[in-house]
PDB file of C-alpha atoms in Angstrom:
ATOM      1  CA  MET A 223      11.211-219.666 102.234  1.00 61.00           C
ATOM      2  CA  VAL A 224      13.676-221.065 101.186  1.00 57.00           C
ATOM      3  CA  LEU A 225      12.452-221.106  97.551  1.00 61.00           C
ATOM      4  CA  ILE A 226      11.338-217.416  97.536  1.00 70.00           C
ATOM      5  CA  VAL A 227      15.055-216.374  99.028  1.00 63.00           C
ATOM      6  CA  LEU A 228      17.148-218.137  95.679  1.00 61.00           C
ATOM      7  CA  ASP A 229      14.299-216.811  93.226  1.00 66.00           C
ATOM      8  CA  ILE A 230      15.116-213.065  95.216  1.00 74.00           C
ATOM      9  CA  ILE A 231      18.885-214.099  94.680  1.00 72.00           C
ATOM     10  CA  LEU A 232      18.283-215.617  91.324  1.00 67.00           C
ATOM     11  CA  VAL A 233      16.711-212.533  90.261  1.00 68.00           C
ATOM     12  CA  LEU A 234      19.655-209.951  91.414  1.00 68.00           C
ATOM     13  CA  LEU A 235      21.971-212.147  89.538  1.00 64.00           C
ATOM     14  CA  CYS A 236      20.400-211.795  86.479  1.00 61.00           C
ATOM     15  CA  ILE A 237      19.952-207.432  87.060  1.00 64.00           C
ATOM     16  CA  ILE A 238      23.623-207.537  87.570  1.00 63.00           C
ATOM     17  CA  PHE A 239      24.095-209.446  84.690  1.00 64.00           C
ATOM     18  CA  LEU A 240      22.470-207.566  82.472  1.00 61.00           C
ATOM     19  CA  ILE A 241      23.554-203.735  84.098  1.00 61.00           C
ATOM     20  CA  ASP A 242      27.355-205.067  83.513  1.00 62.00           C
ATOM     21  CA  ARG A 243      26.452-205.844  79.554  1.00 62.00           C
ATOM     22  CA  ARG A 244      24.946-203.061  79.158  1.00 64.00           C
ATOM     23  CA  ALA A 245      27.666-201.024  80.117  1.00 62.00           C
ATOM     24  CA  LEU A 246      30.225-203.719  78.690  1.00 61.00           C
ATOM     25  CA  LYS A 247      28.146-203.173  75.675  1.00 67.00           C
ATOM     26  CA  SER A 248      28.507-199.344  75.656  1.00 71.00           C
ATOM     27  CA  ASP A 249      31.723-199.540  76.328  1.00 70.00           C
ATOM     28  CA  TYR A 250      32.541-201.546  73.548  1.00 69.00           C
ATOM     29  CA  ASN A 251      30.552-198.567  70.749  1.00 73.00           C
ATOM     30  CA  ALA A 252      32.490-196.239  72.599  1.00 75.00           C
ATOM     31  CA  LEU A 253      35.847-197.556  71.703  1.00 72.00           C
ATOM     32  CA  LEU A 254      34.975-198.630  68.372  1.00 71.00           C
ATOM     33  CA  PHE A 255      33.748-194.785  67.321  1.00 73.00           C
ATOM     34  CA  GLN A 256      36.310-194.164  68.606  1.00 75.00           C
ATOM     35  CA  ARG A 257      38.597-196.272  66.988  1.00 72.00           C
ATOM     36  CA  ASP A 258      36.725-195.127  63.055  1.00 73.00           C
ATOM     37  CA  LYS A 259      37.326-191.555  64.406  1.00 71.00           C
ATOM     38  CA  PHE A 260      41.762-192.239  64.150  1.00 70.00           C
ATOM     39  CA  GLN A 261      41.143-194.265  61.103  1.00 72.00           C
ATOM     40  CA  ILE A 262      39.754-191.762  59.018  1.00 68.00           C
ATOM     41  CA  LYS A 263      42.257-188.456  60.514  1.00 68.00           C
ATOM     42  CA  PHE A 264      44.892-191.357  59.776  1.00 70.00           C
ATOM     43  CA  GLU A 265      43.713-191.579  56.447  1.00 68.00           C
ATOM     44  CA  MET A 266      43.186-188.022  55.542  1.00 66.00           C
ATOM     45  CA  LEU A 267      46.868-186.656  56.619  1.00 66.00           C
ATOM     46  CA  ASN A 268      48.235-190.058  55.082  1.00 66.00           C
ATOM     47  CA  CYS A 269      46.525-188.904  51.888  1.00 65.00           C
ATOM     48  CA  LEU A 270      48.746-185.613  52.388  1.00 69.00           C
ATOM     49  CA  TYR A 271      51.496-186.728  51.247  1.00 67.00           C
ATOM     50  CA  ASP A 272      52.848-188.938  48.402  1.00 66.00           C
ATOM     51  CA  HIS A 273      55.556-192.572  48.966  1.00 64.00           C
ATOM     52  CA  THR A 274      58.507-190.003  48.648  1.00 69.00           C
ATOM     53  CA  GLY A 275      57.472-187.145  50.709  1.00 65.00           C
ATOM     54  CA  LYS A 276      55.992-185.171  48.442  1.00 70.00           C
ATOM     55  CA  VAL A 277      52.817-183.120  49.394  1.00 73.00           C
ATOM     56  CA  ARG A 278      50.289-184.100  47.606  1.00 75.00           C
ATOM     57  CA  VAL A 279      47.026-181.406  48.062  1.00 81.00           C
ATOM     58  CA  LEU A 280      50.257-178.960  46.155  1.00 83.00           C
ATOM     59  CA  MET A 281      51.124-180.598  43.291  1.00 82.00           C
ATOM     60  CA  TYR A 282      47.168-180.976  43.285  1.00 83.00           C
ATOM     61  CA  LEU A 283      46.746-177.470  43.919  1.00 86.00           C
ATOM     62  CA  LYS A 284      49.687-176.240  41.552  1.00 86.00           C
ATOM     63  CA  LYS A 285      48.007-178.566  38.212  1.00 87.00           C
ATOM     64  CA  GLN A 286      44.927-176.940  38.826  1.00 86.00           C
ATOM     65  CA  LYS A 287      46.833-173.138  39.509  1.00 89.00           C
ATOM     66  CA  CYS A 288      44.873-172.760  42.554  1.00 89.00           C
ATOM     67  CA  ARG A 289      47.157-169.870  44.628  1.00 92.00           C
ATOM     68  CA  ARG A 290      44.110-168.931  47.167  1.00 94.00           C
ATOM     69  CA  ILE A 291      42.309-171.182  49.194  1.00 93.00           C
ATOM     70  CA  ALA A 292      40.400-171.465  52.011  1.00 93.00           C
ATOM     71  CA  ILE A 293      39.776-174.429  54.425  1.00 92.00           C
ATOM     72  CA  TYR A 294      36.085-175.399  55.185  1.00 91.00           C
ATOM     73  CA  GLY A 295      36.588-177.491  58.428  1.00 87.00           C
ATOM     74  CA  LEU A 296      38.881-176.160  61.766  1.00 82.00           C
ATOM     75  CA  ASN A 297      39.258-179.772  63.159  1.00 79.00           C
ATOM     76  CA  GLU A 298      42.388-181.130  63.749  1.00 79.00           C
ATOM     77  CA  ILE A 299      43.038-181.960  59.463  1.00 82.00           C
ATOM     78  CA  GLY A 300      41.835-179.406  58.377  1.00 85.00           C
ATOM     79  CA  ASN A 301      44.931-177.119  61.435  1.00 84.00           C
ATOM     80  CA  HIS A 302      47.069-179.139  60.099  1.00 83.00           C
ATOM     81  CA  LEU A 303      45.970-178.388  56.094  1.00 87.00           C
ATOM     82  CA  TYR A 304      46.690-174.833  57.282  1.00 89.00           C
ATOM     83  CA  TRP A 305      50.154-174.794  58.574  1.00 86.00           C
ATOM     84  CA  LEU A 306      51.307-177.398  55.731  1.00 87.00           C
ATOM     85  CA  LEU A 307      49.863-174.638  52.731  1.00 89.00           C
ATOM     86  CA  ILE A 308      50.963-171.293  54.784  1.00 89.00           C
ATOM     87  CA  GLN A 309      54.384-172.985  54.989  1.00 87.00           C
ATOM     88  CA  ASN A 310      54.377-173.671  51.178  1.00 87.00           C
ATOM     89  CA  GLY A 311      53.464-170.658  49.525  1.00 89.00           C
ATOM     90  CA  ILE A 312      49.687-170.851  49.156  1.00 92.00           C
ATOM     91  CA  GLU A 313      47.332-168.262  50.222  1.00 94.00           C
ATOM     92  CA  ILE A 314      44.714-168.262  52.412  1.00 93.00           C
ATOM     93  CA  PRO A 315      42.767-165.692  53.649  1.00 93.00           C
ATOM     94  CA  PHE A 316      40.750-167.295  55.720  1.00 91.00           C
ATOM     95  CA  CYS A 317      38.599-169.868  57.329  1.00 89.00           C
ATOM     96  CA  ILE A 318      35.005-171.261  57.101  1.00 89.00           C
ATOM     97  CA  ASP A 319      33.576-173.488  60.078  1.00 86.00           C
ATOM     98  CA  ASN A 320      30.243-173.056  62.278  1.00 79.00           C
ATOM     99  CA  GLY A 321      31.743-175.281  64.831  1.00 69.00           C
ATOM    100  CA  PRO A 322      32.641-173.841  68.198  1.00 51.00           C
ATOM    101  CA  GLY A 323      35.594-174.578  70.116  1.00 50.00           C
ATOM    102  CA  GLN A 324      38.096-175.834  67.169  1.00 56.00           C
ATOM    103  CA  ILE A 325      40.800-176.231  67.303  1.00 53.00           C
ATOM    104  CA  TRP A 326      42.231-173.144  65.380  1.00 63.00           C
ATOM    105  CA  ASP A 327      46.180-170.984  66.178  1.00 65.00           C
ATOM    106  CA  ALA A 328      45.646-169.002  63.335  1.00 64.00           C
ATOM    107  CA  ASP A 329      45.194-165.230  62.565  1.00 77.00           C
ATOM    108  CA  VAL A 330      43.608-165.714  60.093  1.00 85.00           C
ATOM    109  CA  PRO A 331      39.438-164.929  59.885  1.00 86.00           C
ATOM    110  CA  VAL A 332      36.855-167.769  60.818  1.00 86.00           C
ATOM    111  CA  LEU A 333      33.472-167.705  58.406  1.00 84.00           C
ATOM    112  CA  SER A 334      29.880-168.527  58.950  1.00 82.00           C
ATOM    113  CA  ALA A 335      29.485-171.243  56.400  1.00 83.00           C
ATOM    114  CA  GLU A 336      25.964-169.292  55.586  1.00 82.00           C
ATOM    115  CA  GLU A 337      28.294-165.622  54.229  1.00 84.00           C
ATOM    116  CA  LYS A 338      28.882-165.729  51.168  1.00 84.00           C
ATOM    117  CA  ILE A 339      31.860-167.129  50.276  1.00 86.00           C
ATOM    118  CA  GLU A 340      34.198-164.837  47.738  1.00 87.00           C
ATOM    119  CA  GLY A 341      38.132-164.065  47.062  1.00 90.00           C
ATOM    120  CA  VAL A 342      39.535-167.611  46.593  1.00 94.00           C
ATOM    121  CA  ASP A 343      40.782-169.301  43.633  1.00 93.00           C
ATOM    122  CA  ALA A 344      39.437-172.843  46.047  1.00 92.00           C
ATOM    123  CA  ILE A 345      38.231-174.093  48.966  1.00 92.00           C
ATOM    124  CA  ILE A 346      39.093-177.591  50.643  1.00 91.00           C
ATOM    125  CA  ILE A 347      36.856-179.409  52.596  1.00 90.00           C
ATOM    126  CA  THR A 348      37.919-181.579  55.863  1.00 87.00           C
ATOM    127  CA  LEU A 349      35.253-182.820  56.751  1.00 84.00           C
ATOM    128  CA  ASN A 350      34.797-186.487  55.993  1.00 80.00           C
ATOM    129  CA  LYS A 351      33.369-187.166  52.985  1.00 82.00           C
ATOM    130  CA  LYS A 352      30.968-189.882  53.439  1.00 81.00           C
ATOM    131  CA  LYS A 353      29.445-187.950  57.186  1.00 82.00           C
ATOM    132  CA  PHE A 354      29.285-184.747  55.430  1.00 84.00           C
ATOM    133  CA  PRO A 355      27.685-185.314  52.044  1.00 84.00           C
ATOM    134  CA  ASN A 356      25.993-182.111  51.315  1.00 86.00           C
ATOM    135  CA  VAL A 357      28.855-179.710  52.622  1.00 83.00           C
ATOM    136  CA  ALA A 358      30.134-178.316  49.142  1.00 81.00           C
ATOM    137  CA  ASN A 359      26.155-177.795  47.586  1.00 80.00           C
ATOM    138  CA  ASP A 360      25.378-176.239  50.674  1.00 81.00           C
ATOM    139  CA  LEU A 361      28.336-173.030  51.051  1.00 83.00           C
ATOM    140  CA  LYS A 362      27.271-169.157  48.689  1.00 79.00           C
ATOM    141  CA  CYS A 363      30.058-169.714  46.538  1.00 81.00           C
ATOM    142  CA  SER A 364      31.135-170.414  42.933  1.00 82.00           C
ATOM    143  CA  VAL A 365      34.207-170.984  43.191  1.00 86.00           C
ATOM    144  CA  LYS A 366      36.192-175.150  42.514  1.00 87.00           C
ATOM    145  CA  THR A 367      34.725-177.252  45.898  1.00 87.00           C
ATOM    146  CA  PHE A 368      36.788-180.282  47.202  1.00 85.00           C
ATOM    147  CA  TYR A 369      36.783-182.581  49.726  1.00 86.00           C
ATOM    148  CA  LEU A 370      40.267-183.301  50.815  1.00 84.00           C
ATOM    149  CA  GLU A 371      39.976-186.756  50.531  1.00 80.00           C
ATOM    150  CA  ASP A 372      38.687-186.551  47.233  1.00 79.00           C
ATOM    151  CA  LEU A 373      41.667-185.108  45.946  1.00 71.00           C
ATOM    152  CA  PHE A 374      44.406-188.301  46.086  1.00 64.00           C
ATOM    153  CA  THR A 375      41.151-190.166  43.824  1.00 60.00           C
ATOM    154  CA  GLU A 376      41.092-187.842  40.591  1.00 54.00           C
TER     155      GLU A 376
END
């Protein structure tokens, strides 16, 4: 009888240990995901400025003679880029996004990626190229299309 009780206690302890271990692993994986997400955002925002504080993306756009820009991806980075470009004289007649509930407080229309896109010199994609490698190819347009992160490797 004592052995049966000890066996039951041992089984219960093993179950508790496994449940706790799974919960810890799940929490750990969630933290890793958040860390990676913030690291990507930091790197992309960090790329906007050079070591002297000049806005790199502006220098690149002026060099490419791009005055009218559309931004694809209305995430935090897209929102920041929008205001940065507007404050520096770049015209943004519209933005592009397919995700609902994005952070957005600008007074420009938001087009779907399925719509025909025209009337701009270039489109800057603010999404992570590794996670969304085909966005540039999927757009229905004949203008220059850049991932924001690629503007700083050229």
